[in-house]
Short mmCIF file of C-alpha atoms in Angstrom, two decimals:
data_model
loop_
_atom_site.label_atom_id
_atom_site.label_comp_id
_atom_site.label_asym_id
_atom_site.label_seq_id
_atom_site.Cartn_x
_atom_site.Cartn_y
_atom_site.Cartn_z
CA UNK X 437 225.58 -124.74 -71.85
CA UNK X 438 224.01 -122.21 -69.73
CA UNK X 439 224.84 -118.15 -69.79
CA UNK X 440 225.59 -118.15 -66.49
CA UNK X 441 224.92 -121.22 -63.90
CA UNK X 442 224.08 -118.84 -61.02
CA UNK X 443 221.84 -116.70 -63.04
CA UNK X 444 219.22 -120.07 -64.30
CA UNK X 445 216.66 -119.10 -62.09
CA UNK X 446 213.18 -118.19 -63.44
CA UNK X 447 211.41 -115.15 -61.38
CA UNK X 448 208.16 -114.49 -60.66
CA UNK X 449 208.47 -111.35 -62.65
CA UNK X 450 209.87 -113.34 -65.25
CA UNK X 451 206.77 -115.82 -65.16
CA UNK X 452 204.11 -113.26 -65.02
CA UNK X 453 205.88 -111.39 -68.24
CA UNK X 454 205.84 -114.80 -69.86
CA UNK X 455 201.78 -115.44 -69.69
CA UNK X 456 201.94 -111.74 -71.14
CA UNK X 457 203.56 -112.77 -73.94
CA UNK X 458 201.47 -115.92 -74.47
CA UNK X 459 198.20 -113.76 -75.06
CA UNK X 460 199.69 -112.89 -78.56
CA UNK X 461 200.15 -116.56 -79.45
CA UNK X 462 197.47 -116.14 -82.26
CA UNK X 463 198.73 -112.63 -83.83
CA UNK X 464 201.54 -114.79 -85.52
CA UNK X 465 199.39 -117.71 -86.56
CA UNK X 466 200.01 -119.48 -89.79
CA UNK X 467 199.77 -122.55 -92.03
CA UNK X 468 203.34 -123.84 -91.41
CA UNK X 469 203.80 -123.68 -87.31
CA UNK X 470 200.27 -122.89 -86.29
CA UNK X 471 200.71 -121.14 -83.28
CA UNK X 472 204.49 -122.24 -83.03
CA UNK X 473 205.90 -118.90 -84.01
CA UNK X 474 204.12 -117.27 -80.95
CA UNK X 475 205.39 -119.93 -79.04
CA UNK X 476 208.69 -119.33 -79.37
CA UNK X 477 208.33 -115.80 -78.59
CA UNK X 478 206.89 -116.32 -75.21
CA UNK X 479 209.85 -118.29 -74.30
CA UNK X 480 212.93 -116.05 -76.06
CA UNK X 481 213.51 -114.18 -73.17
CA UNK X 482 213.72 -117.31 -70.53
CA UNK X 483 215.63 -119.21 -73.09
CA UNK X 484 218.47 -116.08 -73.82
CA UNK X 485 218.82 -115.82 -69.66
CA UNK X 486 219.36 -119.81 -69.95
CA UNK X 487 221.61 -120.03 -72.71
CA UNK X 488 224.51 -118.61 -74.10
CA UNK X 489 224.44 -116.68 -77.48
CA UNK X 490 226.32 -119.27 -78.88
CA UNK X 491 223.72 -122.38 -78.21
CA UNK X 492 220.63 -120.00 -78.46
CA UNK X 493 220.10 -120.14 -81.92
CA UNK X 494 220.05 -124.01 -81.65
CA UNK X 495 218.02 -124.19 -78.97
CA UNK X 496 215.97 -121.54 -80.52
CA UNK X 497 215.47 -124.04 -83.86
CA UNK X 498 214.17 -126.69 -81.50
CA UNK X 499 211.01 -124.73 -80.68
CA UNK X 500 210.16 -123.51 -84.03
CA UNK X 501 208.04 -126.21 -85.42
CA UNK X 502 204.43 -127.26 -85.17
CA UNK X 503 202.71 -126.13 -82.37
CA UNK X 504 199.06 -125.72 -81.13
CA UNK X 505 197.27 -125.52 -77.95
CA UNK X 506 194.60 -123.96 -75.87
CA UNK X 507 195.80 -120.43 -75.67
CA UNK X 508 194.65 -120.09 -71.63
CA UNK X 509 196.09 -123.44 -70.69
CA UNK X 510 199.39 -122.43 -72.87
CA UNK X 511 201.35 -120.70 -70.07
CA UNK X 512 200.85 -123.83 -67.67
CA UNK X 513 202.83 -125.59 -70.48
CA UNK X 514 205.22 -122.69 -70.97
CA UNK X 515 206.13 -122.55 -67.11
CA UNK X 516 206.72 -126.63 -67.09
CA UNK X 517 208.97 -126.53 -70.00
CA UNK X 518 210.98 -123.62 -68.56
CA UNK X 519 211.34 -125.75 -65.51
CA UNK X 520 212.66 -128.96 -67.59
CA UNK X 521 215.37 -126.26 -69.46
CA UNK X 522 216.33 -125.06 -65.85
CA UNK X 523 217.00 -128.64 -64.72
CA UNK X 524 219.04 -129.10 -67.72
CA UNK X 525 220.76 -125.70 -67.20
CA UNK X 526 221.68 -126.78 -63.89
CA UNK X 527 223.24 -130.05 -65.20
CA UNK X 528 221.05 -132.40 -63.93
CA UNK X 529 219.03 -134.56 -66.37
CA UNK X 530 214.88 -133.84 -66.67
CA UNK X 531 213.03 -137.18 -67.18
CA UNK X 532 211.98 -135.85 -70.93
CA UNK X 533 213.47 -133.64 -73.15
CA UNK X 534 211.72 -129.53 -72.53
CA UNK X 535 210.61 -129.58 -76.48
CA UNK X 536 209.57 -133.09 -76.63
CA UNK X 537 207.33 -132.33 -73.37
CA UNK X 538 205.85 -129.32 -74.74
CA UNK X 539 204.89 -131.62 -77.75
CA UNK X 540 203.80 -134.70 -76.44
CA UNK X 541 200.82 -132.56 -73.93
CA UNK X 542 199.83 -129.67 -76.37
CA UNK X 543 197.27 -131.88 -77.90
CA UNK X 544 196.07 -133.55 -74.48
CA UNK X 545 196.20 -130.05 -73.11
CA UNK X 546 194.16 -128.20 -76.05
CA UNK X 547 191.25 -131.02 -75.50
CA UNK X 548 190.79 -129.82 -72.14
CA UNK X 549 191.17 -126.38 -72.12
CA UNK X 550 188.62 -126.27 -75.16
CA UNK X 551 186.15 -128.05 -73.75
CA UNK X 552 186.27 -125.98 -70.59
CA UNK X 553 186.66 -122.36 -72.06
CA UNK X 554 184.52 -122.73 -75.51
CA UNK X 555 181.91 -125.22 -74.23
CA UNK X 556 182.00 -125.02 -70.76
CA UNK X 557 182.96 -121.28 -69.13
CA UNK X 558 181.88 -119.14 -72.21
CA UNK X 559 178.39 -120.64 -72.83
CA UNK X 560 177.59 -120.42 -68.87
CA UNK X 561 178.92 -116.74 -68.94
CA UNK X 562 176.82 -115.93 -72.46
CA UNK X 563 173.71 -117.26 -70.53
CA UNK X 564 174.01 -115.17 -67.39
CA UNK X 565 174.78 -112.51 -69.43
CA UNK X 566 171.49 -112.85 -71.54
CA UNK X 567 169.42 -113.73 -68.65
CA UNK X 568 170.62 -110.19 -67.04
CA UNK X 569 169.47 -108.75 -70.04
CA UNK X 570 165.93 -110.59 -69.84
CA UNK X 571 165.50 -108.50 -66.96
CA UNK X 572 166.80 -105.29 -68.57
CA UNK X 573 170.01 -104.70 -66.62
CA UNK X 574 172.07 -102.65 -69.07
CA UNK X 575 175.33 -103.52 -67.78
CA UNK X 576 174.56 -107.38 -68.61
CA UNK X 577 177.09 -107.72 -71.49
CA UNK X 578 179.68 -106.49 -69.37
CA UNK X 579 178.66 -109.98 -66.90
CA UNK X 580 180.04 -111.96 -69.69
CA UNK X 581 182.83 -110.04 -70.67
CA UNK X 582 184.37 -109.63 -66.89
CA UNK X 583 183.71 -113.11 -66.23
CA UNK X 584 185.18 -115.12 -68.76
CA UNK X 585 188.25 -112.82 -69.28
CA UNK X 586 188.89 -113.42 -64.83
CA UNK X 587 188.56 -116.59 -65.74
CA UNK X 588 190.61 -116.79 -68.27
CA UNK X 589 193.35 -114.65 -66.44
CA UNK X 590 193.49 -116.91 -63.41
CA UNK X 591 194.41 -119.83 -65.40
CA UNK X 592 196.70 -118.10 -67.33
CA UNK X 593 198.62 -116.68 -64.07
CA UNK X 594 198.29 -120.16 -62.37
CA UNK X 595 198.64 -122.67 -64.76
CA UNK X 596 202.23 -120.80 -65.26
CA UNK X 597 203.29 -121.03 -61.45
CA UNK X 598 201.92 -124.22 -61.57
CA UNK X 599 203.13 -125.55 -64.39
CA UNK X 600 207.06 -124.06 -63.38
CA UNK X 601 206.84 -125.34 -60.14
CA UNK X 602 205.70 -129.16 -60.72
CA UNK X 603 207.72 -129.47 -64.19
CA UNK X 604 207.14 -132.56 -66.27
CA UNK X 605 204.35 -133.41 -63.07
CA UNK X 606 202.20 -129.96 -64.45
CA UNK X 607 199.72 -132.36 -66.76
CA UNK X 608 199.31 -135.03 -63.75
CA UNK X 609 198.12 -131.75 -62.37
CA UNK X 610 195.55 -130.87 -64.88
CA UNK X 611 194.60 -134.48 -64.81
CA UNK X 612 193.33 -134.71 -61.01
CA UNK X 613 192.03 -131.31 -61.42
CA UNK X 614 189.60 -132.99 -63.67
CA UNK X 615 188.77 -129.86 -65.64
CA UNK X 616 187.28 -131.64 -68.08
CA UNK X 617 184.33 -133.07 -65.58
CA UNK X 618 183.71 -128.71 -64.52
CA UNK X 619 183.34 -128.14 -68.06
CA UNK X 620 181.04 -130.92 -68.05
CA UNK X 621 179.07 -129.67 -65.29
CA UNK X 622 178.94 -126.06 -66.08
CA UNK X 623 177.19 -127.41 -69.93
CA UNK X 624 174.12 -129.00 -67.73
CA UNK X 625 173.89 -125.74 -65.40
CA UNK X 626 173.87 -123.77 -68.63
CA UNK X 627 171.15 -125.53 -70.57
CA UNK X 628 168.84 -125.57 -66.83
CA UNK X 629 169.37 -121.87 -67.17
CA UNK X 630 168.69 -121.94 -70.62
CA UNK X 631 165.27 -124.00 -69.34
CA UNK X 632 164.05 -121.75 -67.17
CA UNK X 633 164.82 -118.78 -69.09
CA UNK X 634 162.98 -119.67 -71.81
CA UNK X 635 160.17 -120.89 -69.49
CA UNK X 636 160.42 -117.50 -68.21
CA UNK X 637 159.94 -115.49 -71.80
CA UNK X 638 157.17 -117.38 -72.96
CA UNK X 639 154.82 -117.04 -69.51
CA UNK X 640 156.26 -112.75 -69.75
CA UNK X 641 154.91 -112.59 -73.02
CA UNK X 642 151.46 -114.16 -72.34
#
């Protein structure tokens, strides 16, 4: 099945050129596979070291269907289905099926990583950012800018590692992290900031 048996091993390199690739998921979006072309592109070069050019194209077929997910949680799903292919390249036998894994979490997945990037992380930046700019710091748009694309990048960067290192155990990981309850948290923080800010304007302006 595999290329070569002592060649299916992912590197870091390998991993880190990977969550590249899966910051262009959107620039092939469309109707039929939603973000499933992109998808497939971020793992081509993983799958053609796994597989020999006569299985690739099957293999290939497998991943372009339907897919959708949060696009800064994507590589933590990326890295644990390259690690369920690797088991299977090695002969052993993963506990689900790399596709059907990718599958079953992208929806679980995208519920998190929305709440905590669109209504958690980018509202909190937005507000610094405009409270900077209360107190007429020009450089306050960069504040939001910096922040939520660090954030952003550190997920991406760890969520792969992560997600190739525990496998088909990479969403029981994003479960006890309990992003969903920081996302949570950061929303209250944000509308006390909002508070006070306002609170702020009005008594400037009397």
């Amino acid at each position: 099945m595999a290329n070569d048996v002592s060649r299916c091993n992912i590197s870091k390199w390998r991993l880190l050129r990977m969550t590249l690739r899966c910051m262009f998921f959107q620039s092939s979006w469309n109707y039929r596979y939603f973000q499933g072309l992109g998808w497939t592109v971020a793992l081509l070069p993983e799958l053609r070291l796994l597989y020999s050019p006569d299985k690739l194209p099957l293999v290939v077929k497998r991943y372009l269907k339907y897919f959708n997910t949060n696009t800064f949680l994507a590589p933590s799903v990326a890295g644990a289905t390259l690690a369920l292919e690797l088991d299977q390249c090695r002969g052993n036998s993963p506990p689900i099926a790399a596709d059907a894994y990718a599958e079953a979490i992208m929806a679980p997945v995208a519920a998190v990583g929305d709440a905590l990037f669109w209504g958690g992380i980018r509202p909190f930046c937005s507000c610094l950012a405009v409270a900077l700019a209360a107190y007429n710091f020009w450089w306050s748009p960069l504040v939001l800018v910096v922040l939520f694309s660090l954030s952003a990048l550190i997920f991406r960067v760890l969520g792969a590692w992560i997600g190739y290192q525990r496998g088909a155990a990479a969403i029981e990981v994003i479960a006890r992290s309990r992003l969903a309850d920081v996302a949570m948290v950061l929303k209250r923080v944000t509308v006390v900031m909002l508070g006070g800010l306002c609170a702020v304007l009005v008594h400037s302006g009397d």
